[in-house]
Amino acid sequence: MSEDYGLFGPGSVTWRVMAEPVQMIGGFRALILQALHPPSMWGTAQNSELMDPHAAWARLGRTIEFVRVRTYGTHAEVERVGRRVRNLHSRLSGLNMDTGEVFPVDAPENLLWVHMGEVDSYLDVALRAGVPLSRADADMFVDEQRRSGAVVGLDPADIPASVAEMRDYYAEMRPKIYACREAKEGLRRLFNPTVPRQWLPLKLAAPGIATLVVATLPRWARRMYGLPATPFEDLWATTWLKALYRGTQVVPEAWRYSPDARRARELTRESGADLAAAS
């Protein structure tokens, strides 16, 4: 019986992109970008502990675990976490603070916006950091991530399947989005998070990390937050991403990668898939 690699597997671009430690920046970038879609932000803020600074850390941990299982878990594990998320979302509604209308949290537009925020953020950080990816690899990553979208209930046929399609999607969405009050509050907390005592060093590093995260956003997104949006921030962010990525390359793999990422790399080597570009 062949091994169950889950949604992706040896040789997938997803395993190459998601393994790198620099994707910590990609994850936070996704959250700040996702917050620019008011219904998605309202639906989350009104139905979760996101706006409770003392509970937000635990929620972030659950999100990280979901992404981990979705990326590296078996089909059964992915289906289990996906079913839990879909069932939860199906019972929730949000209040549109502009119109007063009630909307389902799992409306396709909301789910797609959140999905694309992840895809764009992880790919953008990987490319700018210097993870070896060709144009074909970038398109393949976007295409592979349609499987991730299906986990939360999207129809893969409705999800952008290439970088060009993703670019067109954002061009279409930009007139519909802005930084609502909750989004701006989330951005402020990124610079001064409430963290458990054992993670106090992270609080001290938060302003620097947050500055880099914000600088990686597209210029139009930074403008919506009322932040500087010039080529200087782009260059500064790319320089730091490259430095972080290159810095991690001198760390032994046993320390550089998470257990799941190490296993993924080992499986890729054993399968004979080309890993040279990711070394």
mmCIF file of C-alpha atoms in Angstrom:
data_model
loop_
_atom_site.group_PDB
_atom_site.id
_atom_site.type_symbol
_atom_site.label_atom_id
_atom_site.label_comp_id
_atom_site.label_asym_id
_atom_site.label_seq_id
_atom_site.Cartn_x
_atom_site.Cartn_y
_atom_site.Cartn_z
ATOM 1 C CA MET A 1 0.000 0.000 0.000
ATOM 2 C CA SER A 2 1.387 3.414 -0.941
ATOM 3 C CA GLU A 3 1.959 5.948 1.800
ATOM 4 C CA ASP A 4 -0.693 8.607 2.354
ATOM 5 C CA TYR A 5 1.020 11.968 1.824
ATOM 6 C CA GLY A 6 -2.156 14.018 2.108
ATOM 7 C CA LEU A 7 -2.979 16.850 -0.277
ATOM 8 C CA PHE A 8 0.532 17.351 -1.590
ATOM 9 C CA GLY A 9 3.530 15.065 -1.276
ATOM 10 C CA PRO A 10 7.133 14.635 -2.456
ATOM 11 C CA GLY A 11 8.080 17.019 -5.237
ATOM 12 C CA SER A 12 5.194 19.406 -4.574
ATOM 13 C CA VAL A 13 5.959 23.106 -4.628
ATOM 14 C CA THR A 14 3.805 23.507 -1.531
ATOM 15 C CA TRP A 15 6.154 21.391 0.570
ATOM 16 C CA ARG A 16 9.118 23.452 -0.658
ATOM 17 C CA VAL A 17 7.468 26.816 -0.001
ATOM 18 C CA MET A 18 5.857 26.047 3.339
ATOM 19 C CA ALA A 19 8.894 24.399 4.931
ATOM 20 C CA GLU A 20 10.998 27.539 5.216
ATOM 21 C CA PRO A 21 11.173 29.313 8.616
ATOM 22 C CA VAL A 22 10.828 32.687 6.881
ATOM 23 C CA GLN A 23 7.176 31.818 6.345
ATOM 24 C CA MET A 24 6.506 33.046 9.850
ATOM 25 C CA ILE A 25 6.453 36.444 8.120
ATOM 26 C CA GLY A 26 4.159 35.068 5.430
ATOM 27 C CA GLY A 27 1.664 33.865 8.014
ATOM 28 C CA PHE A 28 1.402 37.227 9.746
ATOM 29 C CA ARG A 29 1.261 39.013 6.372
ATOM 30 C CA ALA A 30 -1.715 36.835 5.441
ATOM 31 C CA LEU A 31 -3.592 37.836 8.584
ATOM 32 C CA ILE A 32 -3.099 41.560 7.979
ATOM 33 C CA LEU A 33 -4.023 41.247 4.302
ATOM 34 C CA GLN A 34 -7.113 39.129 5.070
ATOM 35 C CA ALA A 35 -8.317 41.788 7.513
ATOM 36 C CA LEU A 36 -8.826 44.258 4.650
ATOM 37 C CA HIS A 37 -12.002 42.449 3.579
ATOM 38 C CA PRO A 38 -14.539 43.876 6.045
ATOM 39 C CA PRO A 39 -17.053 40.992 5.994
ATOM 40 C CA SER A 40 -14.267 38.484 6.618
ATOM 41 C CA MET A 41 -12.920 40.630 9.440
ATOM 42 C CA TRP A 42 -16.339 41.266 10.975
ATOM 43 C CA GLY A 43 -17.311 37.610 10.737
ATOM 44 C CA THR A 44 -14.141 36.627 12.554
ATOM 45 C CA ALA A 45 -14.214 39.382 15.162
ATOM 46 C CA GLN A 46 -17.879 38.854 16.026
ATOM 47 C CA ASN A 47 -17.650 35.082 16.393
ATOM 48 C CA SER A 48 -14.264 34.414 17.938
ATOM 49 C CA GLU A 49 -11.876 35.520 20.639
ATOM 50 C CA LEU A 50 -9.812 37.446 18.112
ATOM 51 C CA MET A 51 -10.517 40.814 19.720
ATOM 52 C CA ASP A 52 -9.744 39.504 23.228
ATOM 53 C CA PRO A 53 -6.004 40.122 23.582
ATOM 54 C CA HIS A 54 -5.696 37.427 26.241
ATOM 55 C CA ALA A 55 -7.312 34.748 24.079
ATOM 56 C CA ALA A 56 -5.980 35.724 20.659
ATOM 57 C CA TRP A 57 -2.723 33.840 21.208
ATOM 58 C CA ALA A 58 -4.555 30.528 21.645
ATOM 59 C CA ARG A 59 -6.583 31.221 18.499
ATOM 60 C CA LEU A 60 -3.390 31.891 16.563
ATOM 61 C CA GLY A 61 -2.059 28.557 17.773
ATOM 62 C CA ARG A 62 -5.143 26.775 16.439
ATOM 63 C CA THR A 63 -4.721 28.479 13.077
ATOM 64 C CA ILE A 64 -1.075 27.416 12.875
ATOM 65 C CA GLU A 65 -2.054 23.840 13.703
ATOM 66 C CA PHE A 66 -4.725 23.861 10.983
ATOM 67 C CA VAL A 67 -2.192 25.030 8.393
ATOM 68 C CA ARG A 68 0.279 22.372 9.568
ATOM 69 C CA VAL A 69 -2.200 19.527 9.231
ATOM 70 C CA ARG A 70 -3.500 20.822 5.901
ATOM 71 C CA THR A 71 0.040 20.954 4.536
ATOM 72 C CA TYR A 72 1.547 17.757 5.913
ATOM 73 C CA GLY A 73 -1.296 15.617 7.290
ATOM 74 C CA THR A 74 -2.766 12.474 5.777
ATOM 75 C CA HIS A 75 -6.012 12.682 3.835
ATOM 76 C CA ALA A 76 -7.900 11.456 6.913
ATOM 77 C CA GLU A 77 -6.272 14.092 9.138
ATOM 78 C CA VAL A 78 -6.945 16.862 6.623
ATOM 79 C CA GLU A 79 -10.560 15.793 6.236
ATOM 80 C CA ARG A 80 -10.999 15.732 10.018
ATOM 81 C CA VAL A 81 -9.757 19.294 10.551
ATOM 82 C CA GLY A 82 -11.515 20.494 7.432
ATOM 83 C CA ARG A 83 -14.834 19.025 8.514
ATOM 84 C CA ARG A 84 -14.486 20.669 11.908
ATOM 85 C CA VAL A 85 -13.815 24.073 10.341
ATOM 86 C CA ARG A 86 -16.625 23.707 7.789
ATOM 87 C CA ASN A 87 -19.111 22.647 10.447
ATOM 88 C CA LEU A 88 -18.130 25.560 12.669
ATOM 89 C CA HIS A 89 -18.357 28.140 9.888
ATOM 90 C CA SER A 90 -21.721 26.808 8.697
ATOM 91 C CA ARG A 91 -23.303 27.738 12.041
ATOM 92 C CA LEU A 92 -21.949 31.290 12.174
ATOM 93 C CA SER A 93 -23.176 34.595 10.805
ATOM 94 C CA GLY A 94 -21.875 38.131 10.882
ATOM 95 C CA LEU A 95 -23.321 41.608 10.924
ATOM 96 C CA ASN A 96 -22.276 43.943 8.132
ATOM 97 C CA MET A 97 -21.419 47.118 10.027
ATOM 98 C CA ASP A 98 -21.949 49.260 6.914
ATOM 99 C CA THR A 99 -25.370 47.997 5.824
ATOM 100 C CA GLY A 100 -26.783 46.263 8.907
ATOM 101 C CA GLU A 101 -27.323 43.082 6.921
ATOM 102 C CA VAL A 102 -26.598 39.642 8.365
ATOM 103 C CA PHE A 103 -24.378 37.383 6.245
ATOM 104 C CA PRO A 104 -23.118 33.787 6.534
ATOM 105 C CA VAL A 105 -19.492 33.564 7.609
ATOM 106 C CA ASP A 106 -18.886 30.808 5.063
ATOM 107 C CA ALA A 107 -20.086 32.899 2.099
ATOM 108 C CA PRO A 108 -17.874 31.913 -0.874
ATOM 109 C CA GLU A 109 -16.525 35.470 -1.261
ATOM 110 C CA ASN A 110 -15.323 35.472 2.352
ATOM 111 C CA LEU A 111 -13.744 32.022 2.123
ATOM 112 C CA LEU A 112 -12.028 32.840 -1.163
ATOM 113 C CA TRP A 113 -10.619 36.120 0.150
ATOM 114 C CA VAL A 114 -9.105 34.411 3.184
ATOM 115 C CA HIS A 115 -7.718 31.615 1.021
ATOM 116 C CA MET A 116 -6.100 33.961 -1.473
ATOM 117 C CA GLY A 117 -4.589 36.021 1.340
ATOM 118 C CA GLU A 118 -2.655 32.955 2.414
ATOM 119 C CA VAL A 119 -1.620 31.937 -1.093
ATOM 120 C CA ASP A 120 -0.433 35.404 -2.069
ATOM 121 C CA SER A 121 1.419 35.933 1.206
ATOM 122 C CA TYR A 122 3.279 32.629 1.307
ATOM 123 C CA LEU A 123 4.277 32.877 -2.346
ATOM 124 C CA ASP A 124 5.298 36.529 -2.160
ATOM 125 C CA VAL A 125 7.488 35.963 0.888
ATOM 126 C CA ALA A 126 9.098 32.873 -0.656
ATOM 127 C CA LEU A 127 9.929 34.647 -3.914
ATOM 128 C CA ARG A 128 11.258 37.798 -2.281
ATOM 129 C CA ALA A 129 13.278 35.846 0.272
ATOM 130 C CA GLY A 130 15.053 33.979 -2.498
ATOM 131 C CA VAL A 131 13.544 30.506 -2.199
ATOM 132 C CA PRO A 132 14.462 29.029 -5.604
ATOM 133 C CA LEU A 133 11.214 29.053 -7.567
ATOM 134 C CA SER A 134 10.681 29.422 -11.291
ATOM 135 C CA ARG A 135 7.648 31.093 -12.834
ATOM 136 C CA ALA A 136 6.257 27.641 -13.476
ATOM 137 C CA ASP A 137 6.825 26.755 -9.816
ATOM 138 C CA ALA A 138 4.954 29.877 -8.723
ATOM 139 C CA ASP A 139 1.998 28.981 -10.931
ATOM 140 C CA MET A 140 2.106 25.410 -9.646
ATOM 141 C CA PHE A 141 1.988 26.610 -6.044
ATOM 142 C CA VAL A 142 -1.145 28.666 -6.734
ATOM 143 C CA ASP A 143 -2.680 25.701 -8.544
ATOM 144 C CA GLU A 144 -1.794 23.228 -5.761
ATOM 145 C CA GLN A 145 -3.334 25.504 -3.182
ATOM 146 C CA ARG A 146 -6.752 25.045 -4.758
ATOM 147 C CA ARG A 147 -6.762 21.765 -2.814
ATOM 148 C CA SER A 148 -6.338 23.797 0.363
ATOM 149 C CA GLY A 149 -9.312 25.925 -0.631
ATOM 150 C CA ALA A 150 -11.443 22.816 -1.010
ATOM 151 C CA VAL A 151 -10.680 21.900 2.611
ATOM 152 C CA VAL A 152 -12.667 24.907 3.867
ATOM 153 C CA GLY A 153 -15.521 24.368 1.428
ATOM 154 C CA LEU A 154 -14.568 26.189 -1.766
ATOM 155 C CA ASP A 155 -15.048 24.719 -5.228
ATOM 156 C CA PRO A 156 -11.529 24.384 -6.720
ATOM 157 C CA ALA A 157 -12.935 25.421 -10.100
ATOM 158 C CA ASP A 158 -13.741 28.852 -8.623
ATOM 159 C CA ILE A 159 -10.237 29.446 -7.238
ATOM 160 C CA PRO A 160 -7.465 31.206 -9.210
ATOM 161 C CA ALA A 161 -5.082 28.600 -10.584
ATOM 162 C CA SER A 162 -2.103 30.737 -11.625
ATOM 163 C CA VAL A 163 -0.229 33.873 -10.643
ATOM 164 C CA ALA A 164 -1.914 35.787 -13.464
ATOM 165 C CA GLU A 165 -5.376 34.683 -12.323
ATOM 166 C CA MET A 166 -4.496 35.641 -8.761
ATOM 167 C CA ARG A 167 -3.403 39.087 -9.931
ATOM 168 C CA ASP A 168 -6.700 39.541 -11.772
ATOM 169 C CA TYR A 169 -8.598 38.448 -8.663
ATOM 170 C CA TYR A 170 -6.971 41.147 -6.530
ATOM 171 C CA ALA A 171 -7.596 43.792 -9.180
ATOM 172 C CA GLU A 172 -11.289 42.858 -9.085
ATOM 173 C CA MET A 173 -11.475 42.862 -5.288
ATOM 174 C CA ARG A 174 -9.651 46.085 -4.503
ATOM 175 C CA PRO A 175 -12.681 48.377 -4.976
ATOM 176 C CA LYS A 176 -14.578 46.255 -2.413
ATOM 177 C CA ILE A 177 -12.104 46.347 0.453
ATOM 178 C CA TYR A 178 -10.760 48.789 3.021
ATOM 179 C CA ALA A 179 -9.299 48.844 6.526
ATOM 180 C CA CYS A 180 -12.259 48.770 8.910
ATOM 181 C CA ARG A 181 -11.919 49.655 12.592
ATOM 182 C CA GLU A 182 -11.321 46.026 13.594
ATOM 183 C CA ALA A 183 -8.604 45.626 10.964
ATOM 184 C CA LYS A 184 -6.763 48.695 12.242
ATOM 185 C CA GLU A 185 -7.045 47.413 15.804
ATOM 186 C CA GLY A 186 -5.561 44.084 14.706
ATOM 187 C CA LEU A 187 -2.669 45.890 13.078
ATOM 188 C CA ARG A 188 -1.963 47.836 16.271
ATOM 189 C CA ARG A 189 -1.929 44.626 18.289
ATOM 190 C CA LEU A 190 0.615 43.114 15.936
ATOM 191 C CA PHE A 191 3.101 45.692 17.204
ATOM 192 C CA ASN A 192 2.259 45.134 20.875
ATOM 193 C CA PRO A 193 0.753 41.660 21.324
ATOM 194 C CA THR A 194 -0.381 40.121 24.585
ATOM 195 C CA VAL A 195 1.588 36.880 24.853
ATOM 196 C CA PRO A 196 1.965 34.121 27.476
ATOM 197 C CA ARG A 197 4.774 34.670 29.949
ATOM 198 C CA GLN A 198 6.981 31.989 28.387
ATOM 199 C CA TRP A 199 6.846 33.852 25.086
ATOM 200 C CA LEU A 200 7.851 37.238 26.510
ATOM 201 C CA PRO A 201 10.945 37.467 24.222
ATOM 202 C CA LEU A 202 8.575 37.416 21.261
ATOM 203 C CA LYS A 203 6.789 40.470 22.654
ATOM 204 C CA LEU A 204 10.108 42.300 22.741
ATOM 205 C CA ALA A 205 10.753 41.345 19.121
ATOM 206 C CA ALA A 206 7.195 42.146 18.005
ATOM 207 C CA PRO A 207 7.759 45.752 16.825
ATOM 208 C CA GLY A 208 10.578 44.699 14.527
ATOM 209 C CA ILE A 209 8.696 41.683 13.190
ATOM 210 C CA ALA A 210 5.536 43.733 12.690
ATOM 211 C CA THR A 211 7.432 46.434 10.809
ATOM 212 C CA LEU A 212 8.776 43.822 8.405
ATOM 213 C CA VAL A 213 5.373 42.147 8.014
ATOM 214 C CA VAL A 214 3.694 45.439 7.163
ATOM 215 C CA ALA A 215 6.436 46.383 4.703
ATOM 216 C CA THR A 216 5.856 43.150 2.765
ATOM 217 C CA LEU A 217 2.234 44.071 2.032
ATOM 218 C CA PRO A 218 1.353 45.335 -1.454
ATOM 219 C CA ARG A 219 1.524 49.112 -1.674
ATOM 220 C CA TRP A 220 -2.225 49.385 -2.170
ATOM 221 C CA ALA A 221 -2.756 47.444 1.064
ATOM 222 C CA ARG A 222 -0.383 49.685 2.985
ATOM 223 C CA ARG A 223 -2.231 52.749 1.674
ATOM 224 C CA MET A 224 -5.511 51.333 2.967
ATOM 225 C CA TYR A 225 -3.954 51.125 6.424
ATOM 226 C CA GLY A 226 -2.678 54.691 6.078
ATOM 227 C CA LEU A 227 0.954 53.537 6.036
ATOM 228 C CA PRO A 228 3.911 54.559 3.870
ATOM 229 C CA ALA A 229 3.692 52.920 0.449
ATOM 230 C CA THR A 230 6.806 53.696 -1.577
ATOM 231 C CA PRO A 231 9.415 51.567 -3.372
ATOM 232 C CA PHE A 232 11.725 52.178 -0.394
ATOM 233 C CA GLU A 233 9.619 49.966 1.909
ATOM 234 C CA ASP A 234 9.495 47.282 -0.786
ATOM 235 C CA LEU A 235 13.268 47.272 -1.135
ATOM 236 C CA TRP A 236 13.797 47.314 2.633
ATOM 237 C CA ALA A 237 11.428 44.382 3.148
ATOM 238 C CA THR A 238 12.940 42.315 0.338
ATOM 239 C CA THR A 239 16.454 42.917 1.686
ATOM 240 C CA TRP A 240 15.435 41.706 5.147
ATOM 241 C CA LEU A 241 13.578 38.681 3.794
ATOM 242 C CA LYS A 242 16.644 37.638 1.814
ATOM 243 C CA ALA A 243 18.829 38.119 4.885
ATOM 244 C CA LEU A 244 16.513 36.011 7.041
ATOM 245 C CA TYR A 245 16.334 33.241 4.452
ATOM 246 C CA ARG A 246 20.082 33.143 3.876
ATOM 247 C CA GLY A 247 20.683 33.256 7.599
ATOM 248 C CA THR A 248 18.578 30.162 8.165
ATOM 249 C CA GLN A 249 20.458 28.260 5.458
ATOM 250 C CA VAL A 250 23.555 28.014 7.647
ATOM 251 C CA VAL A 251 21.562 26.361 10.426
ATOM 252 C CA PRO A 252 21.629 22.530 10.364
ATOM 253 C CA GLU A 253 18.418 21.032 8.995
ATOM 254 C CA ALA A 254 17.717 19.325 12.317
ATOM 255 C CA TRP A 255 17.288 22.772 13.894
ATOM 256 C CA ARG A 256 16.178 24.763 10.860
ATOM 257 C CA TYR A 257 13.018 22.847 10.011
ATOM 258 C CA SER A 258 10.013 21.646 11.965
ATOM 259 C CA PRO A 259 9.599 17.863 12.307
ATOM 260 C CA ASP A 260 6.963 17.850 9.555
ATOM 261 C CA ALA A 261 9.134 19.869 7.204
ATOM 262 C CA ARG A 262 12.145 17.618 7.838
ATOM 263 C CA ARG A 263 10.059 14.542 7.109
ATOM 264 C CA ALA A 264 8.739 16.156 3.917
ATOM 265 C CA ARG A 265 12.268 16.869 2.711
ATOM 266 C CA GLU A 266 13.397 13.344 3.525
ATOM 267 C CA LEU A 267 10.453 11.846 1.657
ATOM 268 C CA THR A 268 11.193 14.068 -1.319
ATOM 269 C CA ARG A 269 14.808 12.903 -1.389
ATOM 270 C CA GLU A 270 13.800 9.272 -1.086
ATOM 271 C CA SER A 271 11.288 9.609 -3.906
ATOM 272 C CA GLY A 272 13.954 10.970 -6.220
ATOM 273 C CA ALA A 273 12.068 14.207 -6.730
ATOM 274 C CA ASP A 274 14.257 17.182 -7.571
ATOM 275 C CA LEU A 275 15.106 18.999 -4.349
ATOM 276 C CA ALA A 276 18.271 20.668 -5.585
ATOM 277 C CA ALA A 277 16.616 24.052 -5.992
ATOM 278 C CA ALA A 278 15.368 24.008 -2.425
ATOM 279 C CA SER A 279 18.698 23.044 -0.827
#
